Amino acid sequence: MKITAIVLAGGAGTRAGFPKNKLLIKTGALTPLELSVSAFLREDISEIVVVLSPIDKAEGERLLGHIPNLVLVQGGETRTQSVKNALAAATGDIVLIHDGARPFVTDKIISDCIESVLDFGTGICSLPATDTFVLAENERITSVPERSALYSVQTPQGFFTEDIKKAYDKIENETFTDDSSVYAQFIAKPRLFTGDICNRKLTYAEDFTLSGDRIGFGTDTHAFGAERFYVTLCGVEIPSASGLIAHSDGDVALHALMDAMLSAAGLRDIGYYFPDTDSRYRGASSMNMLRYVNKLLQNEGFCVKNASISIQAERPKMKNYIVKMKENVATLLKLPPSAVGIAAGTNEGLGYVGEGKGITVNATVLLKAISK
Ligand code: MG
């Protein structure tokens, strides 16, 4: 049995209020289109047909061109025409038709959909209604259907290709919002299987900012020994008997933080962006480096939600500087001070930290996706 996945992404998505197709708006590292399509990269699916409108074709090719067995198909004026175009290109015995605006479809849903088609001829992803639905006219409730008989219908929806093609050929002027209703009208009663609440549809702009949280961890160590009477931590010069040896200003706390940020975004580490072989970074301000790293993140579609920094140092005493350190980081990252946590502790005399040879800092951050 050869299986084709069809991903519908030809709509304009005007409800999201974006200037272009909502599925091509980068939220986090990937666009919803890339997420929806890559969900079907499985051994049991032999081709993926993606429907895009002509204006999105070039961008679709750029984003998806590397995917093997991908077929790009031009969308039609209506949903019906788009599905017809996709079905004409599908070579599988089974088709799974999926709405590109559901990027969180799971492996299990896809497997259940295929299994339902094999066992029952169709598989319609759905969830039992949890809200009460009513029928109304002129803002007056006219009837309240029994909730236990109500389901919300999602995608993917799976069919034998021949059957769903037959159903689509019978459409004259009727309008359908999904494939199960086309099948129900012209072929038979399709079978529901239970989906997952995470398989929600991205519709409004705010839906796009809920996805894509990322966590990151960074660590850095610098040794004492520079002829300087302060150490720089989070942009604050703290009096110290000796400075930290470094190519830059040696702000070990910000170095750990930047690595956490870059790591969360799936980027390279700070050594890659600010090589210590480059004389431009001699004595460089780590606050300026942080500003640059934050821009890199924004280009990837992320901003920091909160940051947590843990400093291990036997000396110097930092207690009186923590507030200013927090403020520096928060201001630069445009966060409230409460979103930046800084802890400083000694190592109880143990190891290189305890012997006062150096300072180690660990940092974690949470990034959230921003829509551009
Ligand atoms: Mg460093």
Short mmCIF file of C-alpha atoms and ligand atoms in Angstrom, two decimals:
data_model
loop_
_atom_site.label_atom_id
_atom_site.label_comp_id
_atom_site.label_asym_id
_atom_site.label_seq_id
_atom_site.Cartn_x
_atom_site.Cartn_y
_atom_site.Cartn_z
CA MET A 1 0.00 0.00 0.00
CA LYS A 2 1.52 3.26 -1.09
CA ILE A 3 0.55 6.27 1.02
CA THR A 4 0.49 9.91 -0.07
CA ALA A 5 0.24 12.80 2.38
CA ILE A 6 -1.41 15.97 1.10
CA VAL A 7 -0.69 19.18 3.01
CA LEU A 8 -3.03 22.06 2.17
CA ALA A 9 -1.31 25.42 2.51
CA GLY A 10 -2.85 27.39 -0.31
CA GLY A 11 -5.11 29.63 1.78
CA ALA A 12 -4.28 33.23 2.49
CA GLY A 13 -4.90 33.00 6.23
CA THR A 14 -6.31 36.50 6.43
CA ARG A 15 -7.88 35.87 9.85
CA ALA A 16 -4.42 35.85 11.42
CA GLY A 17 -4.00 39.45 10.23
CA PHE A 18 -0.54 38.84 8.76
CA PRO A 19 0.53 40.48 5.52
CA LYS A 20 1.36 37.10 3.99
CA ASN A 21 0.35 33.42 4.18
CA LYS A 22 0.32 32.66 7.92
CA LEU A 23 1.96 29.31 7.32
CA LEU A 24 5.06 31.04 6.00
CA ILE A 25 5.52 33.26 9.06
CA LYS A 26 8.53 32.10 11.02
CA THR A 27 7.67 31.38 14.65
CA GLY A 28 10.73 30.01 16.32
CA ALA A 29 13.16 28.10 14.18
CA LEU A 30 10.64 26.81 11.65
CA THR A 31 7.52 28.00 9.85
CA PRO A 32 4.21 26.21 10.50
CA LEU A 33 4.42 24.93 6.91
CA GLU A 34 7.77 23.24 7.55
CA LEU A 35 6.45 21.70 10.78
CA SER A 36 3.27 20.40 9.12
CA VAL A 37 5.14 18.91 6.19
CA SER A 38 7.98 17.37 8.20
CA ALA A 39 5.45 15.54 10.40
CA PHE A 40 4.81 13.29 7.38
CA LEU A 41 8.47 12.44 6.80
CA ARG A 42 8.03 8.78 7.70
CA GLU A 43 9.07 5.54 6.13
CA ASP A 44 5.48 4.45 5.49
CA ILE A 45 4.63 7.63 3.56
CA SER A 46 6.08 7.61 0.08
CA GLU A 47 5.27 11.11 -1.12
CA ILE A 48 4.13 14.46 0.24
CA VAL A 49 2.02 16.67 -1.99
CA VAL A 50 1.98 20.29 -0.81
CA VAL A 51 -0.59 22.71 -2.16
CA LEU A 52 0.53 26.34 -2.33
CA SER A 53 -0.88 29.39 -4.02
CA PRO A 54 1.20 30.73 -6.94
CA ILE A 55 2.48 33.70 -4.90
CA ASP A 56 3.92 31.37 -2.26
CA LYS A 57 5.50 28.90 -4.68
CA ALA A 58 9.02 30.34 -4.63
CA GLU A 59 9.12 30.52 -0.83
CA GLY A 60 7.67 27.01 -0.57
CA GLU A 61 10.45 25.71 -2.80
CA ARG A 62 13.05 27.49 -0.71
CA LEU A 63 11.70 26.08 2.57
CA LEU A 64 10.83 22.57 1.41
CA GLY A 65 13.03 21.97 -1.63
CA HIS A 66 15.39 19.66 0.27
CA ILE A 67 12.62 17.18 1.15
CA PRO A 68 12.72 13.99 -0.92
CA ASN A 69 9.52 12.81 -2.63
CA LEU A 70 7.97 16.26 -2.35
CA VAL A 71 5.48 17.37 -5.00
CA LEU A 72 4.46 21.04 -5.07
CA VAL A 73 1.02 21.63 -6.52
CA GLN A 74 -0.67 24.91 -7.33
CA GLY A 75 -3.73 25.76 -5.28
CA GLY A 76 -7.08 26.55 -6.91
CA GLU A 77 -9.61 29.32 -6.42
CA THR A 78 -11.49 27.27 -3.84
CA ARG A 79 -10.61 24.61 -1.29
CA THR A 80 -12.39 22.06 -3.48
CA GLN A 81 -10.24 22.95 -6.49
CA SER A 82 -7.05 22.83 -4.40
CA VAL A 83 -7.86 19.33 -3.13
CA LYS A 84 -8.73 18.22 -6.69
CA ASN A 85 -5.35 19.46 -7.92
CA ALA A 86 -3.59 17.59 -5.12
CA LEU A 87 -5.54 14.38 -5.72
CA ALA A 88 -4.62 14.54 -9.41
CA ALA A 89 -0.94 14.56 -8.41
CA ALA A 90 -1.22 11.86 -5.73
CA THR A 91 0.09 8.43 -6.73
CA GLY A 92 -0.60 6.59 -3.45
CA ASP A 93 -3.37 4.03 -2.85
CA ILE A 94 -4.20 5.90 0.35
CA VAL A 95 -4.22 9.67 0.86
CA LEU A 96 -3.97 11.49 4.16
CA ILE A 97 -5.27 15.02 3.68
CA HIS A 98 -3.92 17.47 6.25
CA ASP A 99 -4.46 21.13 6.93
CA GLY A 100 -1.09 22.93 6.88
CA ALA A 101 -2.34 25.13 9.73
CA ARG A 102 -2.09 22.16 12.12
CA PRO A 103 1.68 21.97 12.61
CA PHE A 104 1.51 20.00 15.88
CA VAL A 105 0.08 16.81 14.42
CA THR A 106 1.72 13.85 16.18
CA ASP A 107 3.21 10.61 14.92
CA LYS A 108 0.50 8.70 16.77
CA ILE A 109 -2.30 10.61 15.04
CA ILE A 110 -0.77 9.82 11.65
CA SER A 111 -0.36 6.14 12.53
CA ASP A 112 -3.95 5.94 13.86
CA CYS A 113 -5.22 7.62 10.70
CA ILE A 114 -3.46 5.08 8.46
CA GLU A 115 -4.67 2.18 10.60
CA SER A 116 -8.25 3.43 10.47
CA VAL A 117 -8.15 3.64 6.67
CA LEU A 118 -6.75 0.10 6.43
CA ASP A 119 -9.38 -1.28 8.83
CA PHE A 120 -12.44 0.82 7.99
CA GLY A 121 -11.75 2.53 4.66
CA THR A 122 -11.56 6.02 6.19
CA GLY A 123 -10.00 7.75 9.22
CA ILE A 124 -11.16 11.19 10.33
CA CYS A 125 -9.20 12.81 13.15
CA SER A 126 -11.65 14.24 15.69
CA LEU A 127 -12.18 15.14 19.32
CA PRO A 128 -15.35 14.74 21.40
CA ALA A 129 -16.85 18.17 22.12
CA THR A 130 -16.04 19.57 25.55
CA ASP A 131 -17.92 22.85 25.14
CA THR A 132 -21.68 22.94 24.80
CA PHE A 133 -22.74 23.86 21.28
CA VAL A 134 -26.05 25.43 20.36
CA LEU A 135 -27.92 26.28 17.21
CA ALA A 136 -29.04 29.87 17.04
CA GLU A 137 -30.89 32.31 14.82
CA ASN A 138 -30.93 36.07 15.33
CA GLU A 139 -28.87 35.66 18.52
CA ARG A 140 -31.50 33.35 20.04
CA ILE A 141 -30.78 29.73 20.87
CA THR A 142 -33.12 27.54 18.89
CA SER A 143 -31.86 24.15 20.00
CA VAL A 144 -29.14 22.45 22.03
CA PRO A 145 -27.81 19.28 20.45
CA GLU A 146 -26.77 16.46 22.78
CA ARG A 147 -23.09 17.08 23.53
CA SER A 148 -22.17 13.39 23.52
CA ALA A 149 -23.06 13.26 19.82
CA LEU A 150 -20.86 16.23 18.93
CA TYR A 151 -17.25 16.09 17.76
CA SER A 152 -14.86 18.67 16.46
CA VAL A 153 -13.32 17.44 13.24
CA GLN A 154 -9.62 17.96 12.65
CA THR A 155 -7.12 16.66 10.13
CA PRO A 156 -5.48 14.45 8.91
CA GLN A 157 -8.36 12.72 7.19
CA GLY A 158 -7.45 9.49 5.43
CA PHE A 159 -9.18 7.78 2.51
CA PHE A 160 -8.53 5.33 -0.27
CA THR A 161 -7.45 7.63 -3.07
CA GLU A 162 -9.89 6.21 -5.58
CA ASP A 163 -12.88 6.75 -3.24
CA ILE A 164 -12.14 10.35 -2.34
CA LYS A 165 -11.39 11.18 -5.99
CA LYS A 166 -14.80 9.80 -6.92
CA ALA A 167 -16.43 11.92 -4.22
CA TYR A 168 -14.67 15.08 -5.42
CA ASP A 169 -15.70 14.40 -9.03
CA LYS A 170 -19.34 14.50 -7.94
CA ILE A 171 -19.18 18.01 -6.48
CA GLU A 172 -21.07 20.52 -8.59
CA ASN A 173 -21.64 23.83 -6.82
CA GLU A 174 -21.68 22.79 -3.19
CA THR A 175 -19.15 24.26 -0.79
CA PHE A 176 -17.38 21.97 1.67
CA THR A 177 -15.06 22.94 4.51
CA ASP A 178 -13.40 19.54 4.83
CA ASP A 179 -13.01 16.21 3.06
CA SER A 180 -15.02 14.07 5.47
CA SER A 181 -18.16 16.00 4.53
CA VAL A 182 -17.48 15.47 0.82
CA TYR A 183 -17.05 11.74 1.46
CA ALA A 184 -20.16 11.63 3.67
CA GLN A 185 -22.24 13.38 1.01
CA PHE A 186 -21.27 11.19 -1.93
CA ILE A 187 -19.75 7.90 -0.74
CA ALA A 188 -20.52 6.67 2.79
CA LYS A 189 -20.31 7.52 6.49
CA PRO A 190 -16.64 8.14 7.28
CA ARG A 191 -15.12 6.74 10.48
CA LEU A 192 -13.85 8.98 13.28
CA PHE A 193 -10.76 8.25 15.34
CA THR A 194 -9.67 10.22 18.39
CA GLY A 195 -7.02 12.87 17.78
CA ASP A 196 -5.15 14.95 20.30
CA ILE A 197 -5.85 18.36 21.81
CA CYS A 198 -2.32 19.46 20.85
CA ASN A 199 -3.28 19.14 17.16
CA ARG A 200 -4.88 22.56 17.23
CA LYS A 201 -5.30 24.83 14.30
CA LEU A 202 -3.35 28.07 14.07
CA THR A 203 -5.93 30.68 13.20
CA TYR A 204 -5.35 33.97 14.97
CA ALA A 205 -2.10 35.89 15.41
CA GLU A 206 -1.84 34.96 19.09
CA ASP A 207 -1.89 31.26 18.22
CA PHE A 208 1.49 31.78 16.60
CA THR A 209 3.20 33.02 19.73
CA LEU A 210 2.13 30.08 21.89
CA SER A 211 4.37 27.66 20.12
CA GLY A 212 8.08 27.19 20.06
CA ASP A 213 9.34 27.81 23.61
CA ARG A 214 12.98 26.77 23.82
CA ILE A 215 15.25 26.10 26.77
CA GLY A 216 19.01 26.62 26.70
CA PHE A 217 21.98 25.98 28.97
CA GLY A 218 25.39 27.66 28.97
CA THR A 219 28.49 27.47 31.12
CA ASP A 220 31.81 29.34 31.29
CA THR A 221 34.91 29.47 33.48
CA HIS A 222 37.64 32.09 33.74
CA ALA A 223 40.78 31.99 35.87
CA PHE A 224 41.99 34.77 38.16
CA GLY A 225 45.37 36.27 37.33
CA ALA A 226 44.82 39.44 35.32
CA GLU A 227 46.51 42.52 36.74
CA ARG A 228 43.32 44.38 37.48
CA PHE A 229 41.54 45.23 40.70
CA TYR A 230 38.03 44.23 39.65
CA VAL A 231 36.09 41.49 37.91
CA THR A 232 33.29 42.31 35.47
CA LEU A 233 30.10 40.34 36.06
CA CYS A 234 26.89 41.18 34.16
CA GLY A 235 28.45 44.47 33.16
CA VAL A 236 29.25 45.52 36.76
CA GLU A 237 32.87 46.08 37.86
CA ILE A 238 33.19 44.45 41.27
CA PRO A 239 36.31 45.26 43.34
CA SER A 240 38.64 42.26 43.52
CA ALA A 241 42.27 41.54 44.45
CA SER A 242 42.78 40.13 40.97
CA GLY A 243 40.99 40.25 37.61
CA LEU A 244 39.89 37.39 35.38
CA ILE A 245 42.15 36.38 32.49
CA ALA A 246 40.29 36.82 29.20
CA HIS A 247 40.50 38.06 25.66
CA SER A 248 37.39 40.20 26.16
CA ASP A 249 36.41 41.96 29.39
CA GLY A 250 36.12 38.49 30.95
CA ASP A 251 32.47 38.80 31.93
CA VAL A 252 32.11 35.11 32.65
CA ALA A 253 28.46 35.51 33.70
CA LEU A 254 27.42 37.08 30.40
CA HIS A 255 29.45 34.51 28.47
CA ALA A 256 27.49 31.69 30.11
CA LEU A 257 24.24 33.57 29.48
CA MET A 258 25.04 34.16 25.80
CA ASP A 259 25.90 30.51 25.27
CA ALA A 260 22.60 29.52 26.87
CA MET A 261 20.72 31.89 24.55
CA LEU A 262 22.55 30.73 21.41
CA SER A 263 22.17 27.10 22.38
CA ALA A 264 18.42 27.46 22.94
CA ALA A 265 18.04 28.95 19.46
CA GLY A 266 20.07 26.12 17.94
CA LEU A 267 22.89 28.50 16.96
CA ARG A 268 26.67 28.09 17.40
CA ASP A 269 28.52 29.12 20.59
CA ILE A 270 30.06 32.54 21.37
CA GLY A 271 33.54 31.34 20.39
CA TYR A 272 32.14 31.01 16.87
CA TYR A 273 30.70 34.53 16.70
CA PHE A 274 33.46 36.25 18.70
CA PRO A 275 36.69 34.28 18.08
CA ASP A 276 39.48 35.15 20.53
CA THR A 277 41.88 35.14 17.59
CA ASP A 278 40.10 38.25 16.31
CA SER A 279 41.76 41.41 17.64
CA ARG A 280 38.44 43.29 17.36
CA TYR A 281 37.27 41.49 20.49
CA ARG A 282 40.34 42.27 22.65
CA GLY A 283 38.94 43.82 25.81
CA ALA A 284 35.51 43.84 24.17
CA SER A 285 32.49 44.75 26.25
CA SER A 286 30.44 41.62 26.88
CA MET A 287 27.37 43.83 27.24
CA ASN A 288 27.83 44.80 23.58
CA MET A 289 28.32 41.14 22.69
CA LEU A 290 25.08 40.32 24.50
CA ARG A 291 23.30 43.02 22.50
CA TYR A 292 24.57 41.39 19.30
CA VAL A 293 23.57 37.88 20.45
CA ASN A 294 20.09 39.15 21.28
CA LYS A 295 19.83 40.48 17.70
CA LEU A 296 20.90 37.09 16.33
CA LEU A 297 18.08 35.52 18.34
CA GLN A 298 15.56 38.04 17.09
CA ASN A 299 16.59 37.20 13.53
CA GLU A 300 15.81 33.57 14.33
CA GLY A 301 12.40 34.60 15.65
CA PHE A 302 13.08 34.33 19.39
CA CYS A 303 13.23 36.57 22.43
CA VAL A 304 14.25 35.71 25.99
CA LYS A 305 11.39 35.01 28.37
CA ASN A 306 13.51 34.60 31.48
CA ALA A 307 17.13 33.98 32.41
CA SER A 308 18.68 32.27 35.41
CA ILE A 309 22.37 32.76 36.22
CA SER A 310 24.27 30.86 38.93
CA ILE A 311 27.74 32.12 39.85
CA GLN A 312 30.23 29.92 41.70
CA ALA A 313 33.02 32.02 43.19
CA GLU A 314 34.94 32.01 46.45
CA ARG A 315 35.67 35.70 45.97
CA PRO A 316 34.94 38.59 45.53
CA LYS A 317 31.83 39.32 47.60
CA MET A 318 28.98 40.14 45.24
CA LYS A 319 26.03 40.71 47.56
CA ASN A 320 25.95 44.48 47.04
CA TYR A 321 26.13 44.25 43.26
CA ILE A 322 23.46 41.66 42.44
CA VAL A 323 20.64 44.23 42.03
CA LYS A 324 22.67 46.26 39.54
CA MET A 325 23.72 43.09 37.68
CA LYS A 326 20.08 41.98 37.33
CA GLU A 327 19.11 45.43 36.15
CA ASN A 328 21.82 45.46 33.47
CA VAL A 329 20.73 42.15 31.99
CA ALA A 330 17.01 42.89 32.24
CA THR A 331 17.33 46.32 30.63
CA LEU A 332 19.39 45.02 27.73
CA LEU A 333 17.03 42.10 27.07
CA LYS A 334 13.97 44.33 27.59
CA LEU A 335 12.72 42.18 30.47
CA PRO A 336 11.33 43.09 33.89
CA PRO A 337 14.01 42.58 36.60
CA SER A 338 11.87 39.74 38.00
CA ALA A 339 12.58 37.74 34.81
CA VAL A 340 16.31 37.65 35.57
CA GLY A 341 17.56 35.56 38.49
CA ILE A 342 21.16 35.76 39.69
CA ALA A 343 22.49 33.53 42.46
CA ALA A 344 26.05 33.67 43.77
CA GLY A 345 27.61 31.10 46.05
CA THR A 346 30.99 29.78 47.13
CA ASN A 347 32.23 26.25 46.61
CA GLU A 348 33.00 25.63 50.31
CA GLY A 349 36.73 25.64 49.66
CA LEU A 350 36.51 22.69 47.28
CA GLY A 351 38.15 22.42 43.87
CA TYR A 352 39.50 25.26 41.74
CA VAL A 353 36.59 27.51 42.64
CA GLY A 354 37.08 26.85 46.34
CA GLU A 355 40.79 27.51 46.07
CA GLY A 356 39.97 30.88 44.56
CA LYS A 357 41.61 30.10 41.23
CA GLY A 358 38.67 30.99 39.05
CA ILE A 359 34.96 31.62 38.63
CA THR A 360 32.45 29.29 36.96
CA VAL A 361 29.00 30.43 35.89
CA ASN A 362 26.07 28.31 34.71
CA ALA A 363 23.08 29.90 33.00
CA THR A 364 19.74 28.74 31.67
CA VAL A 365 17.27 30.69 29.57
CA LEU A 366 13.80 30.18 28.22
CA LEU A 367 13.15 31.64 24.79
CA LYS A 368 9.77 32.29 23.30
CA ALA A 369 8.97 32.55 19.66
CA ILE A 370 8.05 35.98 18.33
CA SER A 371 6.06 36.45 15.18
CA LYS A 372 7.64 38.75 12.66
MG MG B 1 34.40 33.17 28.39
#
